[in-house]
Short mmCIF file of C-alpha atoms and ligand atoms in Angstrom, two decimals:
data_model
loop_
_atom_site.label_atom_id
_atom_site.label_comp_id
_atom_site.label_asym_id
_atom_site.label_seq_id
_atom_site.Cartn_x
_atom_site.Cartn_y
_atom_site.Cartn_z
CA UNK A 1 -16.27 -33.98 36.58
CA UNK A 2 -13.43 -36.01 37.89
CA UNK A 3 -10.27 -34.39 36.76
CA UNK A 4 -9.11 -32.09 39.51
CA UNK A 5 -10.24 -34.31 42.34
CA UNK A 6 -6.79 -35.83 42.15
CA UNK A 7 -5.50 -32.78 44.01
CA UNK A 8 -4.26 -34.52 47.12
CA UNK A 9 -2.02 -32.72 49.60
CA UNK A 10 1.53 -33.83 48.85
CA UNK A 11 3.36 -35.91 51.40
CA UNK A 12 6.87 -34.88 52.51
CA UNK A 13 8.32 -37.57 50.21
CA UNK A 14 6.30 -36.19 47.30
CA UNK A 15 7.50 -32.61 47.70
CA UNK A 16 10.38 -33.07 45.31
CA UNK A 17 8.22 -34.78 42.70
CA UNK A 18 6.27 -32.05 40.94
CA UNK A 19 4.17 -34.59 39.03
CA UNK A 20 2.44 -35.66 42.25
CA UNK A 21 1.77 -32.08 43.42
CA UNK A 22 -1.77 -30.69 43.39
CA UNK A 23 -2.66 -29.36 39.95
CA UNK A 24 -2.58 -25.67 40.86
CA UNK A 25 0.96 -25.96 42.21
CA UNK A 26 2.03 -27.78 39.08
CA UNK A 27 0.57 -25.02 36.93
CA UNK A 28 2.22 -22.36 39.10
CA UNK A 29 5.55 -24.11 38.62
CA UNK A 30 4.85 -24.17 34.87
CA UNK A 31 4.18 -20.43 34.93
CA UNK A 32 7.40 -19.71 36.82
CA UNK A 33 9.54 -21.92 34.58
CA UNK A 34 7.85 -20.51 31.47
CA UNK A 35 8.56 -16.93 32.57
CA UNK A 36 12.19 -17.83 33.32
CA UNK A 37 12.67 -19.61 30.00
CA UNK A 38 11.02 -16.75 28.12
CA UNK A 39 13.25 -14.13 29.76
CA UNK A 40 16.30 -16.20 28.94
CA UNK A 41 15.33 -16.62 25.28
CA UNK A 42 14.48 -12.92 25.02
CA UNK A 43 17.80 -11.96 26.58
CA UNK A 44 19.73 -14.16 24.15
CA UNK A 45 17.96 -12.47 21.24
CA UNK A 46 18.76 -9.01 22.63
CA UNK A 47 22.42 -9.96 22.94
CA UNK A 48 22.40 -10.94 19.27
CA UNK A 49 21.05 -7.63 17.92
CA UNK A 50 23.87 -6.22 15.84
CA UNK A 51 25.50 -3.03 17.06
CA UNK A 52 24.63 -1.05 13.95
CA UNK A 53 20.87 -1.21 14.52
CA UNK A 54 19.42 2.19 15.43
CA UNK A 55 18.05 2.55 18.96
CA UNK A 56 14.44 2.90 17.86
CA UNK A 57 14.67 -0.23 15.70
CA UNK A 58 16.13 -2.53 18.31
CA UNK A 59 12.76 -3.71 19.60
CA UNK A 60 11.71 -4.84 16.12
CA UNK A 61 15.11 -6.43 15.47
CA UNK A 62 14.98 -8.33 18.81
CA UNK A 63 11.48 -9.56 18.06
CA UNK A 64 12.55 -10.82 14.63
CA UNK A 65 15.50 -12.73 16.14
CA UNK A 66 13.23 -14.34 18.74
CA UNK A 67 10.66 -15.35 16.13
CA UNK A 68 13.27 -16.95 13.92
CA UNK A 69 14.87 -19.00 16.69
CA UNK A 70 14.17 -22.71 16.87
CA UNK A 71 13.63 -22.61 20.65
CA UNK A 72 10.88 -20.00 20.27
CA UNK A 73 9.24 -21.92 17.45
CA UNK A 74 9.21 -25.10 19.50
CA UNK A 75 7.67 -23.31 22.51
CA UNK A 76 5.16 -21.65 20.22
CA UNK A 77 4.24 -24.98 18.64
CA UNK A 78 3.78 -26.72 22.00
CA UNK A 79 1.76 -23.77 23.34
CA UNK A 80 -0.43 -23.73 20.23
CA UNK A 81 -1.09 -27.46 20.54
CA UNK A 82 -2.26 -26.96 24.13
CA UNK A 83 -4.49 -24.08 23.04
CA UNK A 84 -5.88 -26.13 20.18
CA UNK A 85 -6.65 -28.96 22.63
CA UNK A 86 -8.64 -26.54 24.79
CA UNK A 87 -10.49 -25.07 21.82
CA UNK A 88 -11.23 -28.53 20.47
CA UNK A 89 -13.29 -29.30 23.55
CA UNK A 90 -15.29 -26.08 23.63
CA UNK A 91 -18.00 -26.83 21.06
CA UNK A 92 -18.99 -30.36 22.17
CA UNK A 93 -18.56 -29.51 25.87
CA UNK A 94 -20.56 -26.28 25.77
CA UNK A 95 -23.23 -27.72 23.54
CA UNK A 96 -23.83 -30.97 25.40
CA UNK A 97 -23.62 -29.43 28.86
CA UNK A 98 -26.08 -26.65 28.00
CA UNK A 99 -28.51 -29.11 26.39
CA UNK A 100 -28.45 -31.26 29.53
CA UNK A 101 -28.68 -28.28 31.88
CA UNK A 102 -31.60 -26.68 30.05
CA UNK A 103 -33.43 -30.01 29.69
CA UNK A 104 -33.04 -30.36 33.44
CA UNK A 105 -34.19 -26.79 34.16
CA UNK A 106 -37.14 -27.17 31.75
CA UNK A 107 -38.32 -30.19 33.73
CA UNK A 108 -37.87 -28.60 37.15
CA UNK A 109 -38.81 -25.02 36.17
CA UNK A 110 -37.19 -21.72 37.15
CA UNK A 111 -35.47 -20.87 33.85
CA UNK A 112 -36.65 -17.26 33.87
CA UNK A 113 -35.54 -16.78 37.47
CA UNK A 114 -32.08 -18.23 36.78
CA UNK A 115 -31.68 -16.15 33.63
CA UNK A 116 -32.69 -12.91 35.32
CA UNK A 117 -30.41 -13.46 38.30
CA UNK A 118 -27.50 -14.22 36.00
CA UNK A 119 -28.02 -11.16 33.83
CA UNK A 120 -28.50 -8.92 36.88
CA UNK A 121 -25.21 -10.21 38.29
CA UNK A 122 -23.36 -9.64 35.00
CA UNK A 123 -24.63 -6.10 34.63
CA UNK A 124 -23.99 -5.07 38.24
CA UNK A 125 -20.46 -6.44 38.46
CA UNK A 126 -19.39 -5.10 35.06
CA UNK A 127 -20.70 -1.67 36.03
CA UNK A 128 -18.85 -1.82 39.36
CA UNK A 129 -15.66 -2.75 37.51
CA UNK A 130 -15.96 0.12 35.02
CA UNK A 131 -16.66 2.61 37.80
CA UNK A 132 -13.56 1.51 39.71
CA UNK A 133 -11.51 1.97 36.54
CA UNK A 134 -13.03 5.38 35.86
CA UNK A 135 -12.39 6.56 39.43
CA UNK A 136 -8.74 5.49 39.34
CA UNK A 137 -7.98 6.87 35.90
CA UNK A 138 -9.47 10.22 36.92
CA UNK A 139 -7.68 10.27 40.25
CA UNK A 140 -4.21 9.42 38.90
CA UNK A 141 -4.54 10.82 35.36
CA UNK A 142 -1.79 8.58 33.95
CA UNK A 143 -2.07 10.21 30.52
CA UNK A 144 -1.83 13.89 31.36
CA UNK A 145 1.01 13.75 33.84
CA UNK A 146 3.44 11.71 31.78
CA UNK A 147 2.98 12.80 28.24
CA UNK A 148 3.38 16.17 26.70
CA UNK A 149 0.53 16.75 24.25
CA UNK A 150 2.82 18.34 21.70
CA UNK A 151 5.10 15.33 21.73
CA UNK A 152 2.61 12.54 21.49
CA UNK A 153 2.21 12.38 17.74
CA UNK A 154 5.92 12.98 17.19
CA UNK A 155 7.85 10.83 19.63
CA UNK A 156 5.42 8.35 21.02
CA UNK A 157 3.20 7.47 18.13
CA UNK A 158 5.21 8.09 15.02
CA UNK A 159 8.44 6.36 15.96
CA UNK A 160 9.78 3.49 17.99
CA UNK A 161 6.76 1.32 17.47
CA UNK A 162 7.90 -0.85 14.59
CA UNK A 163 8.01 -3.78 16.99
CA UNK A 164 4.25 -3.46 17.35
CA UNK A 165 3.51 -2.82 13.68
CA UNK A 166 1.71 -6.14 13.20
CA UNK A 167 -0.60 -5.51 16.17
CA UNK A 168 -1.35 -2.01 14.85
CA UNK A 169 -2.18 -3.31 11.37
CA UNK A 170 -4.43 -6.01 12.80
CA UNK A 171 -6.46 -3.59 14.88
CA UNK A 172 -6.72 -1.19 11.98
CA UNK A 173 -8.04 -3.89 9.67
CA UNK A 174 -10.63 -4.97 12.24
CA UNK A 175 -11.83 -1.51 13.19
CA UNK A 176 -12.40 -0.12 9.69
CA UNK A 177 -14.70 2.80 10.62
CA UNK A 178 -16.84 0.90 13.11
CA UNK A 179 -18.76 2.94 15.67
CA UNK A 180 -20.28 2.09 19.06
CA UNK A 181 -23.59 1.07 17.57
CA UNK A 182 -21.89 -1.34 15.15
CA UNK A 183 -21.16 -3.42 18.17
CA UNK A 184 -24.87 -4.08 18.44
CA UNK A 185 -24.28 -6.38 15.48
CA UNK A 186 -22.92 -8.89 17.92
CA UNK A 187 -26.49 -9.53 18.97
CA UNK A 188 -27.15 -10.74 15.44
CA UNK A 189 -24.88 -13.69 16.13
CA UNK A 190 -27.26 -14.71 18.94
CA UNK A 191 -29.43 -16.45 16.37
CA UNK A 192 -27.14 -18.07 13.82
CA UNK A 193 -28.42 -18.68 10.32
CA UNK A 194 -26.38 -21.80 10.13
CA UNK A 195 -25.64 -23.89 13.18
CA UNK A 196 -22.54 -25.51 11.68
CA UNK A 197 -21.06 -22.18 10.67
CA UNK A 198 -21.55 -20.93 14.24
CA UNK A 199 -19.96 -24.09 15.64
CA UNK A 200 -17.03 -23.78 13.25
CA UNK A 201 -16.37 -20.21 14.33
CA UNK A 202 -15.20 -20.00 17.93
CA UNK A 203 -16.17 -16.35 18.14
CA UNK A 204 -19.83 -17.28 17.68
CA UNK A 205 -20.27 -19.01 21.00
CA UNK A 206 -23.35 -16.91 21.62
CA UNK A 207 -25.18 -18.49 18.66
CA UNK A 208 -24.17 -21.94 19.78
CA UNK A 209 -25.53 -21.25 23.25
CA UNK A 210 -28.91 -20.18 21.83
CA UNK A 211 -29.20 -23.31 19.68
CA UNK A 212 -28.18 -25.53 22.61
CA UNK A 213 -30.84 -23.89 24.77
CA UNK A 214 -33.52 -24.58 22.17
CA UNK A 215 -32.40 -28.16 21.76
CA UNK A 216 -32.37 -28.70 25.55
CA UNK A 217 -35.79 -27.12 25.97
CA UNK A 218 -37.48 -29.11 23.21
CA UNK A 219 -35.67 -32.26 24.19
CA UNK A 220 -37.52 -32.15 27.48
CA UNK A 221 -40.79 -31.70 25.58
CA UNK A 222 -40.35 -34.67 23.22
CA UNK A 223 -43.27 -37.09 23.61
CA UNK A 224 -42.54 -40.03 25.84
CA UNK A 225 -43.37 -43.10 23.81
CA UNK A 226 -42.33 -46.31 25.60
CA UNK A 227 -41.88 -48.15 22.29
CA UNK A 228 -39.58 -45.48 20.84
CA UNK A 229 -38.06 -43.62 23.72
CA UNK A 230 -36.73 -40.76 21.60
CA UNK A 231 -36.35 -38.43 24.56
CA UNK A 232 -34.40 -40.97 26.60
CA UNK A 233 -32.21 -41.91 23.63
CA UNK A 234 -31.35 -38.31 22.83
CA UNK A 235 -30.72 -37.56 26.47
CA UNK A 236 -28.37 -40.52 26.70
CA UNK A 237 -26.66 -39.37 23.49
CA UNK A 238 -25.91 -35.88 24.85
CA UNK A 239 -24.92 -37.36 28.19
CA UNK A 240 -22.50 -39.63 26.32
CA UNK A 241 -21.03 -36.71 24.37
CA UNK A 242 -20.68 -34.76 27.62
CA UNK A 243 -18.89 -37.57 29.46
CA UNK A 244 -16.67 -38.27 26.49
CA UNK A 245 -15.65 -34.63 26.31
CA UNK A 246 -14.89 -34.66 30.02
CA UNK A 247 -12.47 -37.50 29.38
CA UNK A 248 -10.62 -35.37 26.83
CA UNK A 249 -10.77 -32.37 29.19
CA UNK A 250 -9.03 -34.49 31.78
CA UNK A 251 -6.16 -35.24 29.41
CA UNK A 252 -5.80 -31.56 28.46
CA UNK A 253 -5.89 -30.61 32.15
CA UNK A 254 -3.08 -33.01 32.95
CA UNK A 255 -1.03 -31.28 30.28
CA UNK A 256 -1.94 -27.79 31.52
CA UNK A 257 1.31 -27.26 33.51
CA UNK A 258 3.37 -27.96 30.38
CA UNK A 259 0.96 -26.02 28.18
CA UNK A 260 1.21 -22.84 30.26
CA UNK A 261 4.98 -23.26 30.51
CA UNK A 262 5.44 -23.18 26.73
CA UNK A 263 2.76 -20.56 26.11
CA UNK A 264 4.29 -18.23 28.65
CA UNK A 265 7.85 -18.86 27.47
CA UNK A 266 6.92 -17.88 23.91
CA UNK A 267 4.96 -14.80 25.05
CA UNK A 268 7.59 -13.55 27.49
CA UNK A 269 10.47 -14.08 25.06
CA UNK A 270 8.77 -12.02 22.38
CA UNK A 271 7.55 -9.27 24.69
CA UNK A 272 10.88 -8.98 26.44
CA UNK A 273 12.73 -8.57 23.17
CA UNK A 274 10.21 -5.95 21.99
CA UNK A 275 10.11 -3.97 25.21
CA UNK A 276 13.74 -3.95 26.07
CA UNK A 277 14.44 -0.38 27.12
CA UNK A 278 16.64 1.28 24.56
CA UNK A 279 17.33 4.88 23.73
CA UNK A 280 14.13 6.84 23.24
CA UNK A 281 12.13 3.72 23.84
CA UNK A 282 12.77 4.42 27.53
CA UNK A 283 10.59 7.50 27.24
CA UNK A 284 7.80 5.53 25.69
CA UNK A 285 7.92 2.94 28.43
CA UNK A 286 8.03 5.61 31.11
CA UNK A 287 5.00 7.22 29.46
CA UNK A 288 2.87 4.12 29.58
CA UNK A 289 4.11 2.50 32.80
CA UNK A 290 1.89 4.72 34.93
CA UNK A 291 -1.07 3.72 32.77
CA UNK A 292 -0.22 0.02 33.19
CA UNK A 293 0.09 0.45 36.96
CA UNK A 294 -3.29 2.21 37.17
CA UNK A 295 -4.93 -0.51 35.02
CA UNK A 296 -3.45 -3.30 37.15
CA UNK A 297 -4.44 -1.49 40.37
CA UNK A 298 -8.04 -1.13 39.16
CA UNK A 299 -8.15 -4.78 38.07
CA UNK A 300 -6.63 -5.69 41.45
CA UNK A 301 -9.36 -3.80 43.34
CA UNK A 302 -12.03 -5.68 41.41
CA UNK A 303 -10.30 -9.02 41.89
CA UNK A 304 -9.21 -8.60 45.51
CA UNK A 305 -11.91 -6.38 47.02
CA UNK A 306 -15.13 -6.20 45.00
CA UNK A 307 -15.35 -9.89 44.12
CA UNK A 308 -14.46 -11.22 47.61
CA UNK A 309 -17.04 -8.85 49.10
CA UNK A 310 -19.69 -10.31 46.78
CA UNK A 311 -18.56 -13.82 47.73
CA UNK A 312 -18.75 -13.03 51.44
CA UNK A 313 -21.83 -10.84 51.60
CA UNK A 314 -24.02 -12.17 48.79
CA UNK A 315 -22.91 -15.75 48.19
CA UNK A 316 -21.72 -16.25 51.78
CA UNK A 317 -18.74 -18.37 50.84
CA UNK A 318 -15.14 -18.11 51.93
CA UNK A 319 -13.25 -16.09 49.26
CA UNK A 320 -9.90 -17.71 50.05
CA UNK A 321 -11.29 -21.13 49.36
CA UNK A 322 -12.82 -19.88 46.18
CA UNK A 323 -9.50 -18.45 44.97
CA UNK A 324 -7.93 -21.80 45.71
CA UNK A 325 -10.68 -23.69 43.92
CA UNK A 326 -10.32 -21.51 40.84
CA UNK A 327 -6.51 -21.38 40.79
CA UNK A 328 -5.98 -23.77 37.81
CA UNK A 329 -8.50 -21.88 35.67
CA UNK A 330 -7.11 -18.48 36.72
CA UNK A 331 -3.57 -19.44 35.86
CA UNK A 332 -4.66 -20.87 32.53
CA UNK A 333 -6.62 -17.70 31.77
CA UNK A 334 -3.53 -15.71 32.66
CA UNK A 335 -1.26 -17.64 30.32
CA UNK A 336 -3.67 -18.04 27.40
CA UNK A 337 -5.22 -14.53 27.59
CA UNK A 338 -8.40 -16.12 26.31
CA UNK A 339 -11.49 -16.68 28.43
CA UNK A 340 -13.08 -18.82 25.69
CA UNK A 341 -10.12 -21.18 25.56
CA UNK A 342 -10.14 -21.38 29.36
CA UNK A 343 -13.84 -22.31 29.48
CA UNK A 344 -13.34 -26.09 29.82
CA UNK A 345 -11.13 -25.50 32.87
CA UNK A 346 -13.47 -22.90 34.31
CA UNK A 347 -16.34 -25.39 34.08
CA UNK A 348 -14.20 -28.08 35.66
CA UNK A 349 -13.00 -25.92 38.57
CA UNK A 350 -16.44 -24.46 39.30
CA UNK A 351 -18.07 -27.89 39.34
CA UNK A 352 -15.40 -30.10 40.85
CA UNK A 353 -13.55 -27.75 43.14
CA UNK A 354 -16.16 -25.13 44.01
CA UNK A 355 -19.03 -27.61 44.15
CA UNK A 356 -21.55 -25.79 41.97
CA UNK A 357 -24.16 -27.99 40.28
CA UNK A 358 -23.86 -28.82 36.61
CA UNK A 359 -27.25 -27.21 36.08
CA UNK A 360 -26.07 -23.77 37.23
CA UNK A 361 -22.49 -23.88 35.95
CA UNK A 362 -23.46 -25.13 32.48
CA UNK A 363 -25.92 -22.30 32.17
CA UNK A 364 -23.92 -19.42 33.64
CA UNK A 365 -20.32 -20.10 32.60
CA UNK A 366 -20.52 -20.45 28.79
CA UNK A 367 -22.74 -17.38 28.74
CA UNK A 368 -20.36 -15.56 31.09
CA UNK A 369 -17.32 -16.40 28.96
CA UNK A 370 -18.88 -14.50 26.08
CA UNK A 371 -20.92 -11.70 27.61
CA UNK A 372 -19.57 -11.07 31.11
CA UNK A 373 -16.14 -9.47 30.95
CA UNK A 374 -15.52 -7.31 34.00
CA UNK A 375 -11.78 -6.99 33.40
CA UNK A 376 -12.28 -6.10 29.76
CA UNK A 377 -14.94 -3.47 30.47
CA UNK A 378 -12.72 -1.90 33.13
CA UNK A 379 -9.67 -1.94 30.88
CA UNK A 380 -11.51 -0.43 27.93
CA UNK A 381 -12.59 2.48 30.10
CA UNK A 382 -9.14 3.07 31.61
CA UNK A 383 -7.39 2.77 28.23
CA UNK A 384 -9.78 5.10 26.40
CA UNK A 385 -9.54 7.71 29.16
CA UNK A 386 -5.75 7.41 29.20
CA UNK A 387 -5.48 8.13 25.48
CA UNK A 388 -7.82 11.11 25.76
CA UNK A 389 -5.69 12.43 28.62
CA UNK A 390 -2.53 11.91 26.59
CA UNK A 391 -4.01 14.10 23.87
CA UNK A 392 -4.72 16.75 26.48
CA UNK A 393 -8.50 16.38 26.31
CA UNK A 394 -10.61 17.29 29.30
CA UNK A 395 -13.68 15.08 29.00
CA UNK A 396 -16.99 16.31 30.36
CA UNK A 397 -19.19 14.21 32.64
CA UNK A 398 -21.45 13.38 29.67
CA UNK A 399 -18.49 12.22 27.58
CA UNK A 400 -17.20 10.05 30.41
CA UNK A 401 -20.68 8.63 30.87
CA UNK A 402 -20.71 7.75 27.18
CA UNK A 403 -17.37 5.95 27.58
CA UNK A 404 -18.85 3.93 30.47
CA UNK A 405 -21.90 2.93 28.42
CA UNK A 406 -19.92 2.02 25.30
CA UNK A 407 -17.37 0.10 27.40
CA UNK A 408 -20.18 -1.93 28.96
CA UNK A 409 -21.84 -2.56 25.61
CA UNK A 410 -18.67 -3.51 23.79
CA UNK A 411 -17.46 -5.76 26.63
CA UNK A 412 -20.55 -7.87 25.93
CA UNK A 413 -19.67 -8.05 22.25
CA UNK A 414 -15.93 -8.67 22.65
CA UNK A 415 -14.92 -12.27 21.94
CA UNK A 416 -12.95 -14.12 24.61
CA UNK A 417 -9.73 -14.15 22.61
CA UNK A 418 -6.39 -12.36 23.08
CA UNK A 419 -6.31 -8.60 22.45
CA UNK A 420 -10.00 -8.52 21.61
CA UNK A 421 -10.56 -5.34 23.62
CA UNK A 422 -8.23 -3.32 21.40
CA UNK A 423 -10.91 -3.28 18.72
CA UNK A 424 -13.50 -2.19 21.27
CA UNK A 425 -11.20 0.60 22.50
CA UNK A 426 -10.85 1.84 18.93
CA UNK A 427 -14.63 1.93 18.69
CA UNK A 428 -14.87 3.94 21.94
CA UNK A 429 -12.23 6.41 20.74
CA UNK A 430 -14.06 6.94 17.47
CA UNK A 431 -17.28 7.56 19.37
CA UNK A 432 -15.49 10.16 21.55
CA UNK A 433 -13.88 11.78 18.53
CA UNK A 434 -17.23 12.27 16.86
CA UNK A 435 -18.30 14.39 19.84
CA UNK A 436 -15.26 16.65 19.80
CA UNK A 437 -15.37 20.14 18.29
CA UNK A 438 -13.09 20.49 15.25
CA UNK A 439 -9.49 21.34 16.09
CA UNK A 440 -9.51 19.77 19.57
CA UNK A 441 -6.69 17.43 18.65
CA UNK A 442 -3.14 18.63 17.95
CA UNK A 443 -2.23 18.83 14.29
CA UNK A 444 -5.48 17.23 13.15
CA UNK A 445 -4.32 13.89 14.64
CA UNK A 446 -6.81 11.12 15.27
CA UNK A 447 -7.35 9.65 18.72
CA UNK A 448 -6.81 6.25 17.12
CA UNK A 449 -3.12 6.99 16.63
CA UNK A 450 -2.82 7.06 20.41
CA UNK A 451 -3.68 3.37 20.47
CA UNK A 452 -0.08 2.68 19.64
CA UNK A 453 0.61 3.47 23.29
CA UNK A 454 -1.48 0.48 24.33
CA UNK A 455 0.47 -2.11 22.36
CA UNK A 456 3.48 -1.73 24.61
CA UNK A 457 1.88 -3.46 27.58
CA UNK A 458 -1.11 -5.04 25.92
CA UNK A 459 -0.14 -8.67 26.35
CA UNK A 460 0.64 -8.59 30.11
CA UNK A 461 -2.44 -6.47 30.75
CA UNK A 462 -4.52 -8.83 28.60
CA UNK A 463 -3.35 -11.72 30.75
CA UNK A 464 -4.46 -9.90 33.90
CA UNK A 465 -7.85 -8.79 32.56
CA UNK A 466 -8.61 -12.27 31.23
CA UNK A 467 -7.97 -13.77 34.67
CA UNK A 468 -10.34 -11.14 36.12
CA UNK A 469 -12.95 -12.01 33.45
CA UNK A 470 -12.80 -15.70 34.30
CA UNK A 471 -12.88 -15.03 38.03
CA UNK A 472 -15.96 -12.81 37.59
CA UNK A 473 -17.76 -15.63 35.77
CA UNK A 474 -16.91 -18.13 38.50
CA UNK A 475 -18.11 -15.81 41.26
CA UNK A 476 -21.33 -15.37 39.26
CA UNK A 477 -21.84 -19.14 39.11
CA UNK A 478 -21.30 -19.50 42.87
CA UNK A 479 -23.55 -16.55 43.67
CA UNK A 480 -26.39 -17.82 41.48
CA UNK A 481 -25.94 -21.35 42.85
CA UNK A 482 -26.23 -20.08 46.43
CA UNK A 483 -29.32 -18.08 45.60
CA UNK A 484 -30.81 -21.29 44.18
CA UNK A 485 -30.31 -22.97 47.54
CA UNK A 486 -27.16 -24.90 46.65
CA UNK A 487 -24.32 -25.29 49.11
CA UNK A 488 -21.06 -25.02 47.21
CA UNK A 489 -18.03 -26.76 48.74
CA UNK A 490 -16.74 -23.75 50.58
CA UNK A 491 -19.73 -23.48 52.85
CA UNK A 492 -19.81 -27.12 53.87
N1 LIG B 1 -8.47 -11.54 26.20
C1 LIG B 1 -9.70 -11.22 26.83
C2 LIG B 1 -10.50 -12.47 27.14
O1 LIG B 1 -10.39 -13.45 26.44
C3 LIG B 1 -10.53 -10.27 26.01
C4 LIG B 1 -9.82 -8.92 25.97
O2 LIG B 1 -10.03 -8.13 26.92
O3 LIG B 1 -9.06 -8.66 25.07
O4 LIG B 1 -11.23 -12.52 28.09
#
């Protein structure tokens, strides 16, 4: 890949010209400007809420004003175009790169070894992440200390949440009585009935990966007939598709600073207008702030301690250089809240900036973007425990163990799109509820009603966990590459 190699250190004369800055600085500037613009738009909307609106309706009124403003719609449009550009690349890029990687591995051997190492890494790191989350949520009990059980259904859940009504309805429609084992259905998508249907549905990346693996494997087994070099022709075809897609990736990457600016502006404007502290809404925010802090702290431990330790001790690469190499992908993950949409950039950064071979990155990263979600697994566990605490439930060791297992299982099944874990959390809560003796919950309430608490900070927390998900995948690629005898850039 060629795109991010243009990151040259800026000269003193170039310091005032952001367009010649290294890509990660440009994206960081985009993030900062986007946040500033979003706050400004949100603040304007808040100022325009008419005086007569009741305190608990002001969030919804502010959100409606933001959504109807032309500035928001323009930011939203530009952000959506950037996202669409990223998604456009996913299918041809993932398919062609996996075909080439597997054809390569099939010729040189070692597929089983690579697969086992990758899965072992995914399982170990996701488990570590969930355990960190579980430890923190038990130690700080953000649910029990801030919320009075008697009040939860009345103040926190029943009122003040109109601003988040659309999110609530969406989760409700997706959950529809699913249980933990329903998530096993995700494994059905591993073998798609129809390749084109899987390709047309971004959520079915897993099926696409399987088909690409088969194609790559049998491509390397096609008979070599000098007169009709089918194998060579097909190989050149996929190589052509791959290079062509890289060209488009390069264009999208160049636009990434602007893309994240508009995406973030639209997100921040809307969230700011919804969350603006007002009347009793203050209580709600106070109730969930401790939860958000605990979730961010747990994600931070995984991102800043666990992962660097793996980089240093197992992969033996310099973590600081790896953070730097992954910065464009991390910032894009942060602003899009979608690890699938970030995949083209993750592939680019891991190959070009971290120096991992195409063979390893093409195999580990698309798989990682769908099945390896450390941040999501951790968040699911913290969020489910928080809601149980808020309802005054004391969970036994066995119940907590079940939450860990279901969080791990569902994090594999969760698609790499914004807010995907909310559905998984609903599934975990239903599984917990089934274990509870009748009458454990106040006034016959359902644990699911507590999910309303999560909507308040879902977007910012989603941005953080997505960045952790993407970082976990990249560390996996480097670790596997090192174990295969490669020397990624950082060690040279
Ligand atoms: N947004 C996350 C991702 O794409 C999934 C989630 O946790 O909601 O990685």
